[in-house]
C-alpha angles and dihedrals in degrees: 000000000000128000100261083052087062105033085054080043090048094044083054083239097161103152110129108290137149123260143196090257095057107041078055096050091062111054113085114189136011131210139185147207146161123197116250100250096021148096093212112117108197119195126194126195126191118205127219097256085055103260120127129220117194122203128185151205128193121187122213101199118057086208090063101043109123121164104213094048081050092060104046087058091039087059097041080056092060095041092058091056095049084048081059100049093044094052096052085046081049095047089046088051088055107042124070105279115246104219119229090254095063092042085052098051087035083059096045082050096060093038087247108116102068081063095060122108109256098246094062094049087052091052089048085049092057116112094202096068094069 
């Protein structure tokens, strides 16, 4: 556990919140790369609902390039943009859900919803989403 986790644990802030373990217990599978030429690291990690998130490190001094270190900022890159996904699914989670049918009239009011791909529009129409 690092040391935020316990201080939160110490402070008894328990409110729903994200944490290390479970950031880590999503993401399925991991992949590498770095580009021929080249000191970029790139990391993909694909989460367990399918998406990917890609993180990367790029080293200024030849000298210092190092590909493991690479990778391990390359994935921490990665990891602070799951942290950031998480936390918006976690804040929708918390707040009052808006329906379909308020984000859609909330969209015509603006003048916004004729320029959505079909296909959204069709996802917002559905009556099974409710």
């Amino acid at each position: 556990m690092n040391n935020i986790e316990q201080e939160l644990r110490d402070k008894g802030l328990d409110a729903p919140r994200l944490t290390p373990d479970m950031i880590e217990a999503i993401i399925k599978h991991e992949q590498y790369h770095v580009f021929d030429g080249s000191m970029l690291t790139v990391c993909n990690l694909t989460l367990m609902n399918g998406f990917n998130v890609v993180g990367e490190s790029a080293c200024a001094s030849p000298e210092n390039f190092n590909e493991q270190i690479g990778r391990k900022v390359a994935r921490a890159d990665a990891v602070k943009k799951i942290w950031a996904f998480e936390g918006y699914r976690l804040k929708e989670k918390l707040l009052p859900h808006e329906t379909d049918d308020m984000l859609v009239l909330r969209l015509k009011a603006a003048d916004k919803y004729n320029d959505l791909p079909a296909g959204t529009k069709a996802l917002l129409e559905r009556d099974d989403l409710s």
